[in-house]
PDB file of C-alpha atoms in Angstrom:
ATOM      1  CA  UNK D  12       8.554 150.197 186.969  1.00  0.00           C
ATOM      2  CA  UNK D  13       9.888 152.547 184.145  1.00  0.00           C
ATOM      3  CA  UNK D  14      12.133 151.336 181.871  1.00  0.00           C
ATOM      4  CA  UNK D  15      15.643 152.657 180.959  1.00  0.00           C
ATOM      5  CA  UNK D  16      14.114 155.318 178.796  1.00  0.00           C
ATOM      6  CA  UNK D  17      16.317 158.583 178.507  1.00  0.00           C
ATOM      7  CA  UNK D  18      14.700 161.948 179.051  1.00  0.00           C
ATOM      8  CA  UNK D  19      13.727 163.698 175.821  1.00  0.00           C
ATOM      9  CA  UNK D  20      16.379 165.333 174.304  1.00  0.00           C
ATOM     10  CA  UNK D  21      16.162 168.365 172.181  1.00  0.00           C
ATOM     11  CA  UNK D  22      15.449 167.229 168.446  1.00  0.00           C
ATOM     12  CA  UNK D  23      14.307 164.126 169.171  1.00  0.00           C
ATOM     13  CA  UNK D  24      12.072 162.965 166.211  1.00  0.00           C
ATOM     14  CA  UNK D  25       8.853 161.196 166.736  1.00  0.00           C
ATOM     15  CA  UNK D  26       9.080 158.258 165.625  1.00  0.00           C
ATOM     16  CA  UNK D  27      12.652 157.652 168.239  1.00  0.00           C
ATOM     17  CA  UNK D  28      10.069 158.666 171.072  1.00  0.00           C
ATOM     18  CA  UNK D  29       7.244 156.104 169.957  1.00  0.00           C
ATOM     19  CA  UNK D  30      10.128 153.641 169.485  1.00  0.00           C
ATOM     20  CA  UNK D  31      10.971 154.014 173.141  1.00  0.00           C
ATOM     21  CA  UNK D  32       6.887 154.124 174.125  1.00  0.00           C
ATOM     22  CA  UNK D  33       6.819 150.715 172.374  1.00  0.00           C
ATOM     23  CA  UNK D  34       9.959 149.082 174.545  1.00  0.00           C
ATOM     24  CA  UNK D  35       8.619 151.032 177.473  1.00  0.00           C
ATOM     25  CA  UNK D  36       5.182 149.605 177.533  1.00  0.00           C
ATOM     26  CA  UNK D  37       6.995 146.229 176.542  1.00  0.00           C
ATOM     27  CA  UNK D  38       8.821 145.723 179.674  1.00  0.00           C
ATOM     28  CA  UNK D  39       6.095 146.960 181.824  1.00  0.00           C
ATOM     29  CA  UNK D  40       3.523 144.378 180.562  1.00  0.00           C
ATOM     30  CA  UNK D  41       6.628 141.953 180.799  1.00  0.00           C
ATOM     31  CA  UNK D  42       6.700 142.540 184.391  1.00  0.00           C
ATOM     32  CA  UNK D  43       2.297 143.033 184.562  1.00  0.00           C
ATOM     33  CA  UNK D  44       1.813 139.437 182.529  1.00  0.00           C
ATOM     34  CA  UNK D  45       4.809 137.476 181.343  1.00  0.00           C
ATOM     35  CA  UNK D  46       6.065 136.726 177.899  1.00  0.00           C
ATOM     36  CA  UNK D  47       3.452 134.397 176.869  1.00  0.00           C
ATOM     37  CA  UNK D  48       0.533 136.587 177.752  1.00  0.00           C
ATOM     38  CA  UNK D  49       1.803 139.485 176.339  1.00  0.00           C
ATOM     39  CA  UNK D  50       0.210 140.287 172.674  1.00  0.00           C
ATOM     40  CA  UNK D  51       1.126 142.941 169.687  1.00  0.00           C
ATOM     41  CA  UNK D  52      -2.243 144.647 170.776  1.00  0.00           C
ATOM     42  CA  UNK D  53      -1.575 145.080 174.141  1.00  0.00           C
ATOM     43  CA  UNK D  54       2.443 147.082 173.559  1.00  0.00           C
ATOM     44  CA  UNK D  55      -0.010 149.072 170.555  1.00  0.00           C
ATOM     45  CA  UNK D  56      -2.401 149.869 173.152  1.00  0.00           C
ATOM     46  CA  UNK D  57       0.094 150.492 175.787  1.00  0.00           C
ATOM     47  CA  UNK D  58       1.742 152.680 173.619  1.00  0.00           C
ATOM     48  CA  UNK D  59      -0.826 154.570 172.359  1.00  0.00           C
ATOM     49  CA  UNK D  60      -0.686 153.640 168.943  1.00  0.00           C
ATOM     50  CA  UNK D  61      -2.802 151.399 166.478  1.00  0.00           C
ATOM     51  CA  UNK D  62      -1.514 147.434 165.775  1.00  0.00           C
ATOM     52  CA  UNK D  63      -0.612 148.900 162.065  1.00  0.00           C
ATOM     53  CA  UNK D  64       1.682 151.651 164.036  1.00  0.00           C
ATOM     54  CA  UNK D  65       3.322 149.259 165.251  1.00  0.00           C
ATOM     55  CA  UNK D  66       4.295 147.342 162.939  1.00  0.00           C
ATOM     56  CA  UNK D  67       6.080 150.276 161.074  1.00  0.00           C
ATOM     57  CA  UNK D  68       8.754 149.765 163.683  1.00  0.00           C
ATOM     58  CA  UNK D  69       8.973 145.808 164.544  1.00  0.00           C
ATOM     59  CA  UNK D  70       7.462 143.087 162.854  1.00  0.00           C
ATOM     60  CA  UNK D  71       6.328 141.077 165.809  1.00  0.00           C
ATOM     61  CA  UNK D  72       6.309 140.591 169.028  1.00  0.00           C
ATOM     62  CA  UNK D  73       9.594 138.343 169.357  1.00  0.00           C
ATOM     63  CA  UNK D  74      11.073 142.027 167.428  1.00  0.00           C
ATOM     64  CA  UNK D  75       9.764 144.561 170.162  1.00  0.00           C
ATOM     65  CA  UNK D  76      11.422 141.878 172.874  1.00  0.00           C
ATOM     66  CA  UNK D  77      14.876 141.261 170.937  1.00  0.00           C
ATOM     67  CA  UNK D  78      14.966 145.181 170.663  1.00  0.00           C
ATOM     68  CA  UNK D  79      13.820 145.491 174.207  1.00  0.00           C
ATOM     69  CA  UNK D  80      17.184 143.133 175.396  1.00  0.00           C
ATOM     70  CA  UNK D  81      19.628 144.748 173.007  1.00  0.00           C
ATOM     71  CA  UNK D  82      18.841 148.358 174.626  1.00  0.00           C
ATOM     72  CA  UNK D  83      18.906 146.654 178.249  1.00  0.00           C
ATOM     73  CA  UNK D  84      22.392 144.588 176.809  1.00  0.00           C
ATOM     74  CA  UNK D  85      23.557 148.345 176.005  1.00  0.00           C
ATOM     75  CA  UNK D  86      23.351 149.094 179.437  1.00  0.00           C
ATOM     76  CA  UNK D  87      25.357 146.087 180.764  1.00  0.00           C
ATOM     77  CA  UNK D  88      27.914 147.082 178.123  1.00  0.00           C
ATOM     78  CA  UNK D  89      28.488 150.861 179.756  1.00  0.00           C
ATOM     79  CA  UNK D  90      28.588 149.193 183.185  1.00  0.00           C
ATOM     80  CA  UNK D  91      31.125 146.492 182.026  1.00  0.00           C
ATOM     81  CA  UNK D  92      33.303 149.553 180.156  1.00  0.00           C
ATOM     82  CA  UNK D  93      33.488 151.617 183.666  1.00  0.00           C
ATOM     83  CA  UNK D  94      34.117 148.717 185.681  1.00  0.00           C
ATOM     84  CA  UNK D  95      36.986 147.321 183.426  1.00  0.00           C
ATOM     85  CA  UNK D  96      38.745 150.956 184.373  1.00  0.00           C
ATOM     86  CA  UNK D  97      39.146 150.327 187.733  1.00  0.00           C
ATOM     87  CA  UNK D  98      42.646 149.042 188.460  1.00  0.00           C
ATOM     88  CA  UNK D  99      42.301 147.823 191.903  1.00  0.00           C
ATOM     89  CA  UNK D 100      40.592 143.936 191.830  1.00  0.00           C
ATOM     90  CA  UNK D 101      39.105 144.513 194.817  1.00  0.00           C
ATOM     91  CA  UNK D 102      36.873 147.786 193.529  1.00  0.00           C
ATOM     92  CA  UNK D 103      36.961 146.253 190.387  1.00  0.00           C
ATOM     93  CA  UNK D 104      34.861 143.335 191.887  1.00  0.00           C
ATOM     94  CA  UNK D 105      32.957 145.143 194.205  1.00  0.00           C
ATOM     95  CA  UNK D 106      31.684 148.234 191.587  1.00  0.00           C
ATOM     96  CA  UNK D 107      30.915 145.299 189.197  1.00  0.00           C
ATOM     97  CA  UNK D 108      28.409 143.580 191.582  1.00  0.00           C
ATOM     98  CA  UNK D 109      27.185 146.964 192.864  1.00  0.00           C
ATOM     99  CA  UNK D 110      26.677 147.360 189.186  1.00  0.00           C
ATOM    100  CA  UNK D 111      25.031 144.067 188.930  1.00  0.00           C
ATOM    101  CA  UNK D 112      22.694 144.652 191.321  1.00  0.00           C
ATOM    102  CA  UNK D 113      21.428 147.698 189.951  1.00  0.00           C
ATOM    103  CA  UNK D 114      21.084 146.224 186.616  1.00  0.00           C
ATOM    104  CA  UNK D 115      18.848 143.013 187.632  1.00  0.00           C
ATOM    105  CA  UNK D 116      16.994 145.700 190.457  1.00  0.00           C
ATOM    106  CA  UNK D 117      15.816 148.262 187.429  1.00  0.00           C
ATOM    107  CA  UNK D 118      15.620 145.092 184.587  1.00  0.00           C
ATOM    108  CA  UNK D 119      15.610 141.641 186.324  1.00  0.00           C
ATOM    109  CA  UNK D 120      12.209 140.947 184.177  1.00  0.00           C
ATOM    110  CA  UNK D 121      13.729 141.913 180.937  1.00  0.00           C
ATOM    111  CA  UNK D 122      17.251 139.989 181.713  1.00  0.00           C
ATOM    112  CA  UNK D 123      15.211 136.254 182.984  1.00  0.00           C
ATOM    113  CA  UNK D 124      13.232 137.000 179.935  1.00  0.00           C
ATOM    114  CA  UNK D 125      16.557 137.214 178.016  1.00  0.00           C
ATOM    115  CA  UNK D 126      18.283 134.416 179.549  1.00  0.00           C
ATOM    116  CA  UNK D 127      15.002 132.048 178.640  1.00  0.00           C
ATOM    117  CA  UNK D 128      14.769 132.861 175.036  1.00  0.00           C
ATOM    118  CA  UNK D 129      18.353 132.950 174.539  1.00  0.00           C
ATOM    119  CA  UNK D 130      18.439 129.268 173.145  1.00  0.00           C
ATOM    120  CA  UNK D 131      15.315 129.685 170.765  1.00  0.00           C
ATOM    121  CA  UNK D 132      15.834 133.513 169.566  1.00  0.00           C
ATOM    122  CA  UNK D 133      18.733 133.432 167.263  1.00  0.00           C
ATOM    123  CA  UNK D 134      19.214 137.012 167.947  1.00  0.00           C
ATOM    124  CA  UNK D 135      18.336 137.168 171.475  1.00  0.00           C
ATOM    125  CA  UNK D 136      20.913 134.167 171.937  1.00  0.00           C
ATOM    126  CA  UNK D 137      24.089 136.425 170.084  1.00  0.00           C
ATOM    127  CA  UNK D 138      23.067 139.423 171.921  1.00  0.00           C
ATOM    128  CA  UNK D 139      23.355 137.672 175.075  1.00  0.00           C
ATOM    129  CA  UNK D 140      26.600 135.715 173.977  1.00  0.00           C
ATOM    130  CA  UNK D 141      28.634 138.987 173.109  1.00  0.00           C
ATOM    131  CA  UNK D 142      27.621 140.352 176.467  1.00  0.00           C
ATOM    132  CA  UNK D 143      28.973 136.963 178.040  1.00  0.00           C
ATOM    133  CA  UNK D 144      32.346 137.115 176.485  1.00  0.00           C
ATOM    134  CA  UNK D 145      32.304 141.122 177.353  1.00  0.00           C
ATOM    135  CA  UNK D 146      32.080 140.123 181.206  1.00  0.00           C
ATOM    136  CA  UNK D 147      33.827 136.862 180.805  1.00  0.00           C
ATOM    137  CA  UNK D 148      36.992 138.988 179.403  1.00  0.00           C
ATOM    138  CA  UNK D 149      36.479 141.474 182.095  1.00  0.00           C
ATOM    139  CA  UNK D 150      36.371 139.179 185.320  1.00  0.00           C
ATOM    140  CA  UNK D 151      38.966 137.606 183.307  1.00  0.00           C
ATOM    141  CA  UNK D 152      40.888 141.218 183.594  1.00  0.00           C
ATOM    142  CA  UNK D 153      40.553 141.306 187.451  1.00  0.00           C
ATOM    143  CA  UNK D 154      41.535 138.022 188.183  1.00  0.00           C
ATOM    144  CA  UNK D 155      44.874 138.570 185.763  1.00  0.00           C
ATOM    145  CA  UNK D 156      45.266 141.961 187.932  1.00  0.00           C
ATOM    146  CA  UNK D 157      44.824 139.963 191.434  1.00  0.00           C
ATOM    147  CA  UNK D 158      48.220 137.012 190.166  1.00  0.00           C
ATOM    148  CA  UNK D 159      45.468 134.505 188.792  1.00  0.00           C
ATOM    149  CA  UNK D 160      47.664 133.304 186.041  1.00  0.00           C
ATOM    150  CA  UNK D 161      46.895 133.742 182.071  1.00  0.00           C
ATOM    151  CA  UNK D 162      46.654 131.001 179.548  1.00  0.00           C
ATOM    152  CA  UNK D 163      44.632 127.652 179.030  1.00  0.00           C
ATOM    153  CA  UNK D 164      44.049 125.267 181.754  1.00  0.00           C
ATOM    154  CA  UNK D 165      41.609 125.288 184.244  1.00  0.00           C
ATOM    155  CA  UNK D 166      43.090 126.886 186.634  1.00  0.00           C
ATOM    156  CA  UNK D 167      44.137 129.664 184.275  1.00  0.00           C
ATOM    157  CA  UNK D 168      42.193 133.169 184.186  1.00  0.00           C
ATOM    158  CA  UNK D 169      40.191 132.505 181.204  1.00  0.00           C
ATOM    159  CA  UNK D 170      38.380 129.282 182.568  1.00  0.00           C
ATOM    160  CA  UNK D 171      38.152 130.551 185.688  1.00  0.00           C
ATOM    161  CA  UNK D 172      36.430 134.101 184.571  1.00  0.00           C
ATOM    162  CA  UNK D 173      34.166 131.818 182.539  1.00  0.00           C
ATOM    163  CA  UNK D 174      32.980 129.984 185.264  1.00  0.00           C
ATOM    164  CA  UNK D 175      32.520 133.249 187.442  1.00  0.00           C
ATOM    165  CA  UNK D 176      30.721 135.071 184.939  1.00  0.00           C
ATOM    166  CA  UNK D 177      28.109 131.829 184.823  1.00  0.00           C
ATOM    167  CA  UNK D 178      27.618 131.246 188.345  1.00  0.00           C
ATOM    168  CA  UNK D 179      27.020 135.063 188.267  1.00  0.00           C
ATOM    169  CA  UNK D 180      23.973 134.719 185.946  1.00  0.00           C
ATOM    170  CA  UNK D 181      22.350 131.880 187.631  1.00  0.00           C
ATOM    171  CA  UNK D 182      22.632 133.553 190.842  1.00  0.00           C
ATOM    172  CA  UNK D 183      21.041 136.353 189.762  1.00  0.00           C
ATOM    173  CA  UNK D 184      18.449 134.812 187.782  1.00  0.00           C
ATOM    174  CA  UNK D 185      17.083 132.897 191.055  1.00  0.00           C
ATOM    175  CA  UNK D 186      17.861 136.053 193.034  1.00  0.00           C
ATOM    176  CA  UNK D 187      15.337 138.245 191.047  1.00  0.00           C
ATOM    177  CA  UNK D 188      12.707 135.461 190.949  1.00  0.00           C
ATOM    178  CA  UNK D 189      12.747 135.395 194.593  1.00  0.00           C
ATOM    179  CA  UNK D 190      12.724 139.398 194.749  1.00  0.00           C
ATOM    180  CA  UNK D 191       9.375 139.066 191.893  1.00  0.00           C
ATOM    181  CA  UNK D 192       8.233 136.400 194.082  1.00  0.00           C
ATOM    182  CA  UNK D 193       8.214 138.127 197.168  1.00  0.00           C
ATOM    183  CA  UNK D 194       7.187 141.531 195.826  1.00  0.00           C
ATOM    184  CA  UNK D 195       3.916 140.270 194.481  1.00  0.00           C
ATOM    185  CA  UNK D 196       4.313 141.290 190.798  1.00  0.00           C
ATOM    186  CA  UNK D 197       6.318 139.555 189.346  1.00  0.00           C
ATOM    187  CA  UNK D 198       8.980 142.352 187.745  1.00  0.00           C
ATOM    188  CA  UNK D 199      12.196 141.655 190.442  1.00  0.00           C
ATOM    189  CA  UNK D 200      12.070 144.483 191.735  1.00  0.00           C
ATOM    190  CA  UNK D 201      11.518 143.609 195.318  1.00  0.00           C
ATOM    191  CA  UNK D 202      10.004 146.342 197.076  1.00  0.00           C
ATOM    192  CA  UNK D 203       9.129 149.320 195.189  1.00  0.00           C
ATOM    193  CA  UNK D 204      10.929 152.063 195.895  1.00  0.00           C
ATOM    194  CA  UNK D 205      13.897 151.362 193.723  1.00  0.00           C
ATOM    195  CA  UNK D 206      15.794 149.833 196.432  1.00  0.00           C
ATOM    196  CA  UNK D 207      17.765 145.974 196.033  1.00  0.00           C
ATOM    197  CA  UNK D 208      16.283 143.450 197.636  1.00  0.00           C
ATOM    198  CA  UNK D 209      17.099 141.132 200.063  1.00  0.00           C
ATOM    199  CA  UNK D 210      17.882 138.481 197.305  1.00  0.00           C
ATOM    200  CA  UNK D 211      20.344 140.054 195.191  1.00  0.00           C
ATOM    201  CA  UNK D 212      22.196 141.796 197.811  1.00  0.00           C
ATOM    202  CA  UNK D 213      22.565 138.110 199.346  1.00  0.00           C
ATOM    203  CA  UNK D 214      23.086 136.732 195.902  1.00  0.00           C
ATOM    204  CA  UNK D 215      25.921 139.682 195.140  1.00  0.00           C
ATOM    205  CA  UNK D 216      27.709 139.239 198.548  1.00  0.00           C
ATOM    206  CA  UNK D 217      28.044 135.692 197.800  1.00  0.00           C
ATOM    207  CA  UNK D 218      29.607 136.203 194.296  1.00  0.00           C
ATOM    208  CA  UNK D 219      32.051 138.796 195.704  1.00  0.00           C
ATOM    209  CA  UNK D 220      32.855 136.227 198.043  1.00  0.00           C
ATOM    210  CA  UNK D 221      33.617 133.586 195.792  1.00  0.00           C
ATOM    211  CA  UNK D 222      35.351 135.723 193.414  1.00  0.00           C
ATOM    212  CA  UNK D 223      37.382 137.388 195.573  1.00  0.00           C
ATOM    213  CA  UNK D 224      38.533 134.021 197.118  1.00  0.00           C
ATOM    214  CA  UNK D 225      38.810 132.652 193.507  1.00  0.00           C
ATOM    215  CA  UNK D 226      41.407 135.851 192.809  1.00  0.00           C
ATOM    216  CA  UNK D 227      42.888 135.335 196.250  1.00  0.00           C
ATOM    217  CA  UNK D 228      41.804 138.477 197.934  1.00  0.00           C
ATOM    218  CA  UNK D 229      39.055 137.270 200.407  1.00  0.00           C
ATOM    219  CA  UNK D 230      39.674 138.109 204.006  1.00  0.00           C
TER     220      UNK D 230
END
């Protein structure tokens, strides 16, 4: 599995494309040998650098993985921005799980990895806060849109988008394991070829279910 890396743009400097070797080779060894397995020398090696190399750009291995979840955070961020433009709740819901599905297809080793460390990595943990309170405020959006009223309570918006946006995670957490599990190698990504697997499609139709019956829109 590649990671999210961009192609190489015209003046990119050398040490932006060993950078993105380093994460690269991170999240494949991620996926190859788990967290605790995973050592400096192997991402140097990976990346075909020296251990010294590599510490010119992080100072250990908790760094390369906190860097590693702040560029996959990034791209839950642009998903979250495009999906909070659609007007219509039902698209709204419906492109954000499509969304979500991508994201834990491509990354589902890099976001359990996330989700695990976020209560012992001070900076993992605030990365993956803001990008709670960035999809709690936008299923909060939708369900505003769909007549779920605003304000405090728990049956108000807020608490409600809260709750989604947690059930959503878990979900998806247990989702990918199964799609690592039955894939063989442990990275979520089910069968390959790039396509979803049976786990988090299940996973996402049930969480467009609820949702959608939580913003009063299911059929």
């Amino acid at each position: 599995m590649s990671g999210p890396a961009r192609g190489r743009r015209a003046g990119e400097r050398k040490g932006d494309l060993r950078e993105r070797a380093i994460l690269d080779t991170c999240e494949a060894l991620l996926a190859a040998k788990g967290y605790d397995a995973v050592t400096v020398g192997d991402i140097a090696q990976g990346a075909g650098i020296t251990r010294g190399a590599l510490y010119f750009y992080f100072g250990s291995k908790q760094e390369v993985v906190t860097a590693l979840v702040a560029r996959t955070v990034e791209h839950l961020w642009e998903r979250s921005r495009s999906t909070a433009r659609t007007e219509d709740p039902r698209q709204a819901v419906a492109a954000a799980l499509r969304r979500t599905v991508e994201l834990w297809t491509d990354h589902g080793l890099v976001m359990r990895t996330a989700i695990d460390l976020s209560l012992t990595v001070p900076e993992i943990g605030a990365l993956w806060d803001r990008t709670a309170d960035l999809f709690i405020a936008a299923i909060t959006s939708v369900l505003e849109r769909a007549g779920v009223r605003s304000g405090a309570g728990p049956d108000g918006a807020a608490a409600m988008g809260r709750a989604l946006c947690w059930m959503i995670e878990r979900s998806f957490y247990h989702a990918s394991q199964d799609a690592a599990r039955d894939d063989g190698s442990g990275d979520g990504v089910g069968d390959g070829a790039g396509r979803s697997s049976d786990a988090l499609q299940e996973a996402s139709a049930t969480c467009e279910h609820i949702w959608l019956t939580c913003a009063g829109l299911a059929r």
